[in-house]
Amino acid sequence: MTHSARRIGRSLALVLPVVLVLSGTLAVSAVPWAGQDGTQMLTASTASSAMDASATATTSTGTARGAKAASRAPQDVLRDRLLAELQEKDPGTALTHLQREVENRPSLAKHCMSIARSLGAAAVRHYGPTRAQSFSRPVCDTSFALGVMRAS
């Protein structure tokens, strides 16, 4: 009896670490860490930039408008788009899109917390502090909740 228990234990001791390492490796390789999946994703921010560019080309005062659009930083464009989305839909959707944008464009990660705080403050203005807090989740180090708290 003890011989068979030892044999099963030894088999598990050899097989279990291999299974855990392989499953962990597969899980990590399936996550798009830096958005290097080889496909180009068309986001709403790039679509709005394309619309701004086409509108600039068709207007007679396009040079001033084009310079203004070109001078805006990507994080400002994203913040404005997410604030509009928060007004149209709900803060949960805006937070989901913020998280996706940061995953797809890692250069936005350093601005993630300030954008999430702005979303939290806007949610308080639109929904009130209690309902705004109900949308809180751990996106950008819980900065949305901080924005809700500061605006309350």
mmCIF file of C-alpha atoms in Angstrom:
data_model
loop_
_atom_site.group_PDB
_atom_site.id
_atom_site.type_symbol
_atom_site.label_atom_id
_atom_site.label_comp_id
_atom_site.label_asym_id
_atom_site.label_seq_id
_atom_site.Cartn_x
_atom_site.Cartn_y
_atom_site.Cartn_z
ATOM 1 C CA MET A 1 0.000 0.000 0.000
ATOM 2 C CA THR A 2 2.702 2.505 0.929
ATOM 3 C CA HIS A 3 4.721 1.464 -2.094
ATOM 4 C CA SER A 4 1.901 2.371 -4.493
ATOM 5 C CA ALA A 5 1.251 5.650 -2.648
ATOM 6 C CA ARG A 6 4.922 6.580 -2.977
ATOM 7 C CA ARG A 7 4.882 5.696 -6.641
ATOM 8 C CA ILE A 8 1.826 7.887 -7.273
ATOM 9 C CA GLY A 9 3.420 10.691 -5.254
ATOM 10 C CA ARG A 10 6.647 10.510 -7.245
ATOM 11 C CA SER A 11 4.744 10.504 -10.523
ATOM 12 C CA LEU A 12 2.794 13.574 -9.475
ATOM 13 C CA ALA A 13 5.973 15.261 -8.263
ATOM 14 C CA LEU A 14 7.456 14.863 -11.732
ATOM 15 C CA VAL A 15 4.382 15.574 -13.846
ATOM 16 C CA LEU A 16 2.693 18.392 -11.899
ATOM 17 C CA PRO A 17 5.500 21.007 -12.217
ATOM 18 C CA VAL A 18 5.755 20.333 -15.953
ATOM 19 C CA VAL A 19 1.999 20.812 -16.377
ATOM 20 C CA LEU A 20 2.025 24.006 -14.309
ATOM 21 C CA VAL A 21 4.963 25.496 -16.214
ATOM 22 C CA LEU A 22 3.427 24.682 -19.581
ATOM 23 C CA SER A 23 -0.007 26.041 -18.660
ATOM 24 C CA GLY A 24 1.554 29.212 -17.238
ATOM 25 C CA THR A 25 3.645 29.711 -20.358
ATOM 26 C CA LEU A 26 0.628 29.264 -22.592
ATOM 27 C CA ALA A 27 -1.425 31.673 -20.485
ATOM 28 C CA VAL A 28 1.258 34.359 -20.598
ATOM 29 C CA SER A 29 1.839 33.955 -24.321
ATOM 30 C CA ALA A 30 -1.890 34.401 -25.002
ATOM 31 C CA VAL A 31 -2.003 37.867 -23.375
ATOM 32 C CA PRO A 32 -1.380 40.773 -25.792
ATOM 33 C CA TRP A 33 1.205 42.478 -23.566
ATOM 34 C CA ALA A 34 2.247 45.176 -25.991
ATOM 35 C CA GLY A 35 -0.326 44.751 -28.717
ATOM 36 C CA GLN A 36 2.139 42.876 -30.942
ATOM 37 C CA ASP A 37 -0.413 40.652 -32.609
ATOM 38 C CA GLY A 38 0.556 41.736 -36.119
ATOM 39 C CA THR A 39 -2.841 43.138 -37.020
ATOM 40 C CA GLN A 40 -3.535 46.811 -37.236
ATOM 41 C CA MET A 41 -6.457 47.897 -35.127
ATOM 42 C CA LEU A 42 -8.551 50.859 -36.159
ATOM 43 C CA THR A 43 -9.665 52.626 -33.010
ATOM 44 C CA ALA A 44 -12.148 55.435 -32.629
ATOM 45 C CA SER A 45 -9.318 57.869 -31.920
ATOM 46 C CA THR A 46 -7.633 57.088 -35.233
ATOM 47 C CA ALA A 47 -10.975 57.292 -36.998
ATOM 48 C CA SER A 48 -11.646 60.702 -35.469
ATOM 49 C CA SER A 49 -8.160 61.853 -36.502
ATOM 50 C CA ALA A 50 -8.859 60.714 -40.042
ATOM 51 C CA MET A 51 -12.173 62.586 -40.007
ATOM 52 C CA ASP A 52 -10.408 65.714 -38.717
ATOM 53 C CA ALA A 53 -7.818 65.406 -41.474
ATOM 54 C CA SER A 54 -10.435 65.008 -44.191
ATOM 55 C CA ALA A 55 -12.473 67.907 -42.810
ATOM 56 C CA THR A 56 -9.326 70.047 -42.714
ATOM 57 C CA ALA A 57 -8.569 69.276 -46.329
ATOM 58 C CA THR A 58 -12.060 70.284 -47.453
ATOM 59 C CA THR A 59 -12.436 73.556 -45.535
ATOM 60 C CA SER A 60 -10.975 76.832 -46.640
ATOM 61 C CA THR A 61 -9.750 77.633 -43.111
ATOM 62 C CA GLY A 62 -8.317 74.163 -42.735
ATOM 63 C CA THR A 63 -4.783 75.269 -41.881
ATOM 64 C CA ALA A 64 -5.715 76.778 -38.511
ATOM 65 C CA ARG A 65 -8.003 73.867 -37.647
ATOM 66 C CA GLY A 66 -5.433 71.324 -38.808
ATOM 67 C CA ALA A 67 -2.725 72.932 -36.680
ATOM 68 C CA LYS A 68 -5.021 72.829 -33.654
ATOM 69 C CA ALA A 69 -5.841 69.150 -34.206
ATOM 70 C CA ALA A 70 -2.185 68.297 -34.775
ATOM 71 C CA SER A 71 -1.114 70.077 -31.582
ATOM 72 C CA ARG A 72 -3.395 67.949 -29.390
ATOM 73 C CA ALA A 73 -1.676 65.121 -27.612
ATOM 74 C CA PRO A 74 -3.027 61.560 -28.025
ATOM 75 C CA GLN A 75 -3.938 61.366 -24.337
ATOM 76 C CA ASP A 76 -6.042 64.528 -24.643
ATOM 77 C CA VAL A 77 -7.873 63.122 -27.647
ATOM 78 C CA LEU A 78 -8.467 59.876 -25.751
ATOM 79 C CA ARG A 79 -9.646 61.733 -22.636
ATOM 80 C CA ASP A 80 -12.157 63.785 -24.627
ATOM 81 C CA ARG A 81 -13.438 60.714 -26.449
ATOM 82 C CA LEU A 82 -13.864 58.745 -23.216
ATOM 83 C CA LEU A 83 -15.589 61.648 -21.457
ATOM 84 C CA ALA A 84 -18.069 61.867 -24.334
ATOM 85 C CA GLU A 85 -18.579 58.111 -24.136
ATOM 86 C CA LEU A 86 -19.198 58.376 -20.395
ATOM 87 C CA GLN A 87 -21.976 60.886 -21.063
ATOM 88 C CA GLU A 88 -23.537 58.780 -23.835
ATOM 89 C CA LYS A 89 -23.254 55.326 -22.235
ATOM 90 C CA ASP A 90 -21.836 54.726 -18.767
ATOM 91 C CA PRO A 91 -18.515 54.928 -16.912
ATOM 92 C CA GLY A 92 -18.042 51.148 -17.070
ATOM 93 C CA THR A 93 -17.876 51.230 -20.854
ATOM 94 C CA ALA A 94 -15.480 54.178 -20.792
ATOM 95 C CA LEU A 95 -13.208 52.375 -18.302
ATOM 96 C CA THR A 96 -13.199 49.253 -20.457
ATOM 97 C CA HIS A 97 -12.187 51.281 -23.507
ATOM 98 C CA LEU A 98 -9.504 53.078 -21.478
ATOM 99 C CA GLN A 99 -8.034 49.760 -20.426
ATOM 100 C CA ARG A 100 -8.063 48.473 -24.018
ATOM 101 C CA GLU A 101 -6.405 51.633 -25.346
ATOM 102 C CA VAL A 102 -3.637 51.394 -22.744
ATOM 103 C CA GLU A 103 -3.100 47.724 -23.634
ATOM 104 C CA ASN A 104 -2.986 48.516 -27.352
ATOM 105 C CA ARG A 105 -0.895 51.686 -27.017
ATOM 106 C CA PRO A 106 1.515 51.311 -24.063
ATOM 107 C CA SER A 107 2.696 54.903 -24.525
ATOM 108 C CA LEU A 108 -0.616 55.993 -22.976
ATOM 109 C CA ALA A 109 0.072 54.080 -19.732
ATOM 110 C CA LYS A 110 1.721 57.066 -18.048
ATOM 111 C CA HIS A 111 -1.458 59.109 -18.622
ATOM 112 C CA CYS A 112 -3.869 56.360 -17.610
ATOM 113 C CA MET A 113 -4.258 57.481 -13.998
ATOM 114 C CA SER A 114 -5.020 61.097 -14.857
ATOM 115 C CA ILE A 115 -7.561 60.036 -17.495
ATOM 116 C CA ALA A 116 -9.229 57.645 -15.035
ATOM 117 C CA ARG A 117 -9.401 60.418 -12.387
ATOM 118 C CA SER A 118 -11.030 62.705 -14.960
ATOM 119 C CA LEU A 119 -13.555 59.986 -15.751
ATOM 120 C CA GLY A 120 -14.287 59.586 -12.031
ATOM 121 C CA ALA A 121 -14.897 63.305 -11.559
ATOM 122 C CA ALA A 122 -17.125 63.435 -14.648
ATOM 123 C CA ALA A 123 -19.062 60.405 -13.409
ATOM 124 C CA VAL A 124 -19.781 62.214 -10.119
ATOM 125 C CA ARG A 125 -21.079 65.238 -12.022
ATOM 126 C CA HIS A 126 -23.261 63.075 -14.255
ATOM 127 C CA TYR A 127 -24.441 60.284 -11.909
ATOM 128 C CA GLY A 128 -23.798 61.523 -8.371
ATOM 129 C CA PRO A 129 -21.178 60.158 -5.970
ATOM 130 C CA THR A 130 -22.929 56.946 -4.895
ATOM 131 C CA ARG A 131 -23.843 55.717 -8.356
ATOM 132 C CA ALA A 132 -20.485 56.827 -9.791
ATOM 133 C CA GLN A 133 -18.658 54.791 -7.143
ATOM 134 C CA SER A 134 -20.622 51.700 -8.168
ATOM 135 C CA PHE A 135 -18.835 51.763 -11.550
ATOM 136 C CA SER A 136 -15.413 51.724 -9.894
ATOM 137 C CA ARG A 137 -13.024 48.887 -10.710
ATOM 138 C CA PRO A 138 -9.254 48.377 -10.713
ATOM 139 C CA VAL A 139 -8.354 50.126 -13.950
ATOM 140 C CA CYS A 140 -5.207 52.253 -13.816
ATOM 141 C CA ASP A 141 -4.505 51.579 -10.159
ATOM 142 C CA THR A 142 -8.079 52.436 -9.008
ATOM 143 C CA SER A 143 -7.653 56.056 -10.087
ATOM 144 C CA PHE A 144 -11.318 56.213 -11.133
ATOM 145 C CA ALA A 145 -12.295 55.725 -7.476
ATOM 146 C CA LEU A 146 -9.841 58.467 -6.478
ATOM 147 C CA GLY A 147 -11.447 60.819 -9.007
ATOM 148 C CA VAL A 148 -14.888 59.992 -7.590
ATOM 149 C CA MET A 149 -13.648 60.598 -4.053
ATOM 150 C CA ARG A 150 -12.039 63.936 -4.875
ATOM 151 C CA ALA A 151 -15.108 65.185 -6.756
ATOM 152 C CA SER A 152 -17.516 64.159 -3.978
#
